[in-house]
């Protein structure tokens, strides 16, 4: 059983460019989450999906950010017109709802974004 | 809203010392509580969890007990190793099923 995988692991981009991150959750996990983590801080919730439906978005998710999960499996997080303040690690996580699983959330290794 | 407050770091200990990292929370209802660990350059790994009051989570020699009366979930280990050096995050999951994290505590163990 593979864990949550993210791609790319590292991305350096120029200010104003668009970037896209991909996340493949653990197989059969119906929930998928995106978090952002800046240096020295804990992760902050951005958004989550149940299957293909985006159920909640944080106020941190500005209009330049968009996330999709078109078939309820993998997800993409796109940042348009990147700014230096977007530099962070973007973490994807997944979980399986239900009492047996305990709704435990499992994280990927993250995608580091540096905007120069 | 829900929040988690962790003991500020960094924490530096010698090998085989006793470890405590304090964590308190504020939440409506009855959240689940978690400790995650993050090694340098990596994502988060679930260390242990507790889903109801008085539950004790344990893993790899680490323990934490869900104390509803003091709204705490302190992490303890009786004898730390150099390989335990990492950043530790306390987190809660409330009704919305998303995690709210503390700011993290960096732990360094010296041989």
XYZ file of C-alpha atoms in Angstrom:
227
model
C 0.000 0.000 0.000
C 1.633 3.229 -1.128
C 1.262 6.408 0.828
C 0.230 9.858 -0.325
C 2.492 10.978 -3.135
C 3.103 14.513 -4.341
C 4.738 15.901 -7.435
C 6.937 17.809 -7.915
C 8.808 17.706 -4.625
C 10.530 21.005 -5.338
C 9.626 23.863 -7.634
C 11.419 27.160 -8.170
C 9.480 29.675 -10.216
C 9.656 33.332 -11.114
C 7.177 35.767 -9.663
C 4.111 36.016 -11.852
C 4.327 32.490 -13.263
C 1.713 29.806 -12.710
C 2.526 26.551 -10.936
C 0.595 23.321 -10.472
C 1.075 20.602 -7.888
C -0.331 17.109 -8.085
C -1.356 14.812 -5.255
C -2.188 11.114 -5.412
C -3.921 10.027 -2.206
C -3.848 6.622 -0.612
C -5.945 4.286 -2.725
C -9.647 4.323 -1.778
C -9.316 7.295 0.559
C -12.356 9.438 -0.086
C -11.114 12.636 1.572
C -8.222 14.717 0.304
C -6.784 17.801 1.983
C -4.362 20.559 1.064
C -2.331 22.400 3.690
C 0.345 25.065 3.513
C 3.358 25.220 5.817
C 5.797 28.091 6.074
C 9.159 27.863 7.815
C 8.887 27.511 11.570
C 5.108 27.213 11.568
C 2.564 24.458 11.764
C 0.578 23.486 8.673
C -2.474 25.605 7.876
C -5.583 24.174 6.299
C -6.364 25.337 2.750
C -9.141 23.136 1.405
C -10.546 19.632 1.346
C -12.522 17.326 -0.925
C -14.850 14.478 -0.244
C -14.665 12.405 -3.394
C -14.819 15.007 -6.178
C -16.701 17.653 -4.196
C -14.751 20.548 -2.697
C -16.456 20.954 0.659
C -14.505 23.691 2.379
C -12.040 26.417 1.481
C -10.022 28.467 3.934
C -9.852 32.238 3.721
C -6.136 31.656 3.083
C -7.077 30.356 -0.359
C -7.109 33.532 -2.421
C -8.604 33.803 -5.901
C -5.205 32.950 -7.365
C -5.443 29.457 -5.908
C -7.608 26.737 -7.355
C -7.856 23.088 -6.446
C -9.580 20.283 -8.287
C -10.229 16.615 -7.825
C -12.050 15.773 -11.061
C -12.593 12.036 -10.674
C -12.383 11.761 -6.939
C -8.880 10.304 -7.105
C -5.862 12.558 -7.668
C -5.983 16.297 -7.042
C -4.225 19.353 -8.422
C -3.488 22.663 -6.734
C -2.770 25.538 -9.090
C -1.362 28.897 -8.079
C -1.685 31.626 -10.671
C 0.478 34.751 -10.849
C 2.724 33.557 -8.044
C 3.984 36.004 -5.440
C 6.968 35.717 -3.125
C 4.597 35.233 -0.209
C 3.437 31.987 -1.797
C 6.810 30.404 -1.025
C 6.005 27.521 1.306
C 5.617 23.778 1.468
C 2.285 22.551 0.154
C 1.175 19.394 1.875
C -1.427 16.982 0.633
C -3.164 14.514 2.922
C -5.887 11.918 2.664
C -8.216 9.971 4.913
C -10.968 7.387 4.812
C -14.108 8.365 6.641
C -15.670 5.854 8.984
C -15.406 4.574 12.514
C -13.012 1.739 11.724
C -10.427 3.979 10.122
C -10.882 6.599 12.808
C -10.667 9.270 10.129
C -6.894 9.370 10.585
C -5.288 11.810 8.162
C -2.092 10.723 6.382
C 0.277 13.242 4.821
C 2.491 13.209 1.794
C 6.059 14.469 1.815
C 5.074 17.880 0.531
C 5.907 20.069 -2.436
C 8.321 22.908 -1.748
C 7.625 26.094 -3.688
C 10.170 28.890 -3.937
C 9.109 32.053 -5.765
C 12.023 34.244 -6.839
C -12.446 28.807 16.798
C -10.449 25.709 17.594
C -6.807 26.197 18.501
C -3.756 24.337 19.799
C -0.956 25.769 21.915
C 2.343 23.964 22.215
C 5.321 24.391 24.459
C 7.743 26.710 22.766
C 11.004 25.309 21.577
C 13.605 24.558 20.755
C 14.120 21.778 23.268
C 17.581 20.244 23.661
C 18.150 17.105 25.705
C 20.834 14.512 26.215
C 20.316 10.957 25.069
C 18.310 8.834 27.528
C 16.724 11.902 29.159
C 12.996 12.101 29.914
C 10.948 14.136 27.455
C 7.768 16.134 27.944
C 6.298 18.449 25.317
C 3.229 20.286 26.549
C 0.127 20.728 24.440
C -3.179 22.345 25.359
C -6.173 22.922 23.177
C -9.386 24.915 22.835
C -12.250 23.317 20.979
C -15.980 23.034 20.881
C -17.281 19.526 21.324
C -15.008 16.535 21.695
C -12.117 16.604 19.247
C -9.688 13.831 18.415
C -6.091 14.653 19.354
C -2.911 13.820 17.506
C 0.848 14.117 17.622
C 2.650 14.302 14.298
C 6.422 14.258 13.773
C 8.326 15.924 10.959
C 11.905 14.971 10.154
C 14.098 17.450 8.232
C 12.921 17.976 4.662
C 10.026 15.554 5.002
C 6.273 15.672 5.414
C 4.323 14.837 8.535
C 4.107 11.371 10.017
C 1.396 10.387 12.462
C 3.040 9.483 15.757
C 0.013 8.723 17.929
C -3.601 9.679 18.492
C -6.437 9.578 21.022
C -10.087 9.915 20.143
C -11.804 10.344 23.503
C -11.187 11.500 27.042
C -8.760 9.405 29.107
C -7.542 7.525 26.028
C -3.793 7.020 25.892
C -2.073 7.000 22.538
C 1.316 5.329 22.281
C 3.897 4.510 19.627
C 7.676 4.016 19.490
C 8.001 4.658 23.225
C 6.049 7.938 23.056
C 2.813 8.362 25.008
C 0.134 11.009 25.416
C -3.093 10.939 27.424
C -6.240 12.865 26.436
C -7.108 14.961 29.505
C -10.474 16.610 29.034
C -10.470 18.305 32.446
C -7.228 20.159 31.697
C -7.717 20.258 27.887
C -4.238 18.833 27.464
C -2.437 16.153 25.451
C 1.178 16.258 26.603
C 3.734 14.103 24.787
C 6.147 12.029 26.893
C 8.961 9.588 26.359
C 10.984 7.959 29.086
C 14.342 7.744 27.326
C 14.996 9.727 24.147
C 17.415 8.785 21.386
C 19.353 10.881 18.886
C 17.018 9.561 16.180
C 14.071 11.292 17.939
C 15.420 14.675 16.866
C 12.652 16.258 14.788
C 9.822 18.782 14.975
C 6.740 17.611 16.854
C 3.252 18.979 16.162
C 0.202 18.630 18.338
C -3.095 18.782 16.454
C -6.816 18.386 16.910
C -9.580 17.300 14.599
C -13.017 18.593 15.374
C -16.387 18.245 13.751
C -15.144 19.561 10.417
C -12.667 16.677 10.197
C -9.782 18.968 9.332
C -6.676 19.261 11.471
C -5.726 22.340 13.443
C -2.034 22.352 14.351
C 0.083 23.926 17.010
C 3.185 25.848 15.981
C 5.514 22.879 16.482
C 8.333 22.129 18.909
C 11.808 21.448 17.601
C 13.553 18.709 19.570
C 17.288 18.082 19.425
C 18.856 15.116 21.204
C 22.589 15.205 21.807
C 24.609 11.989 22.160
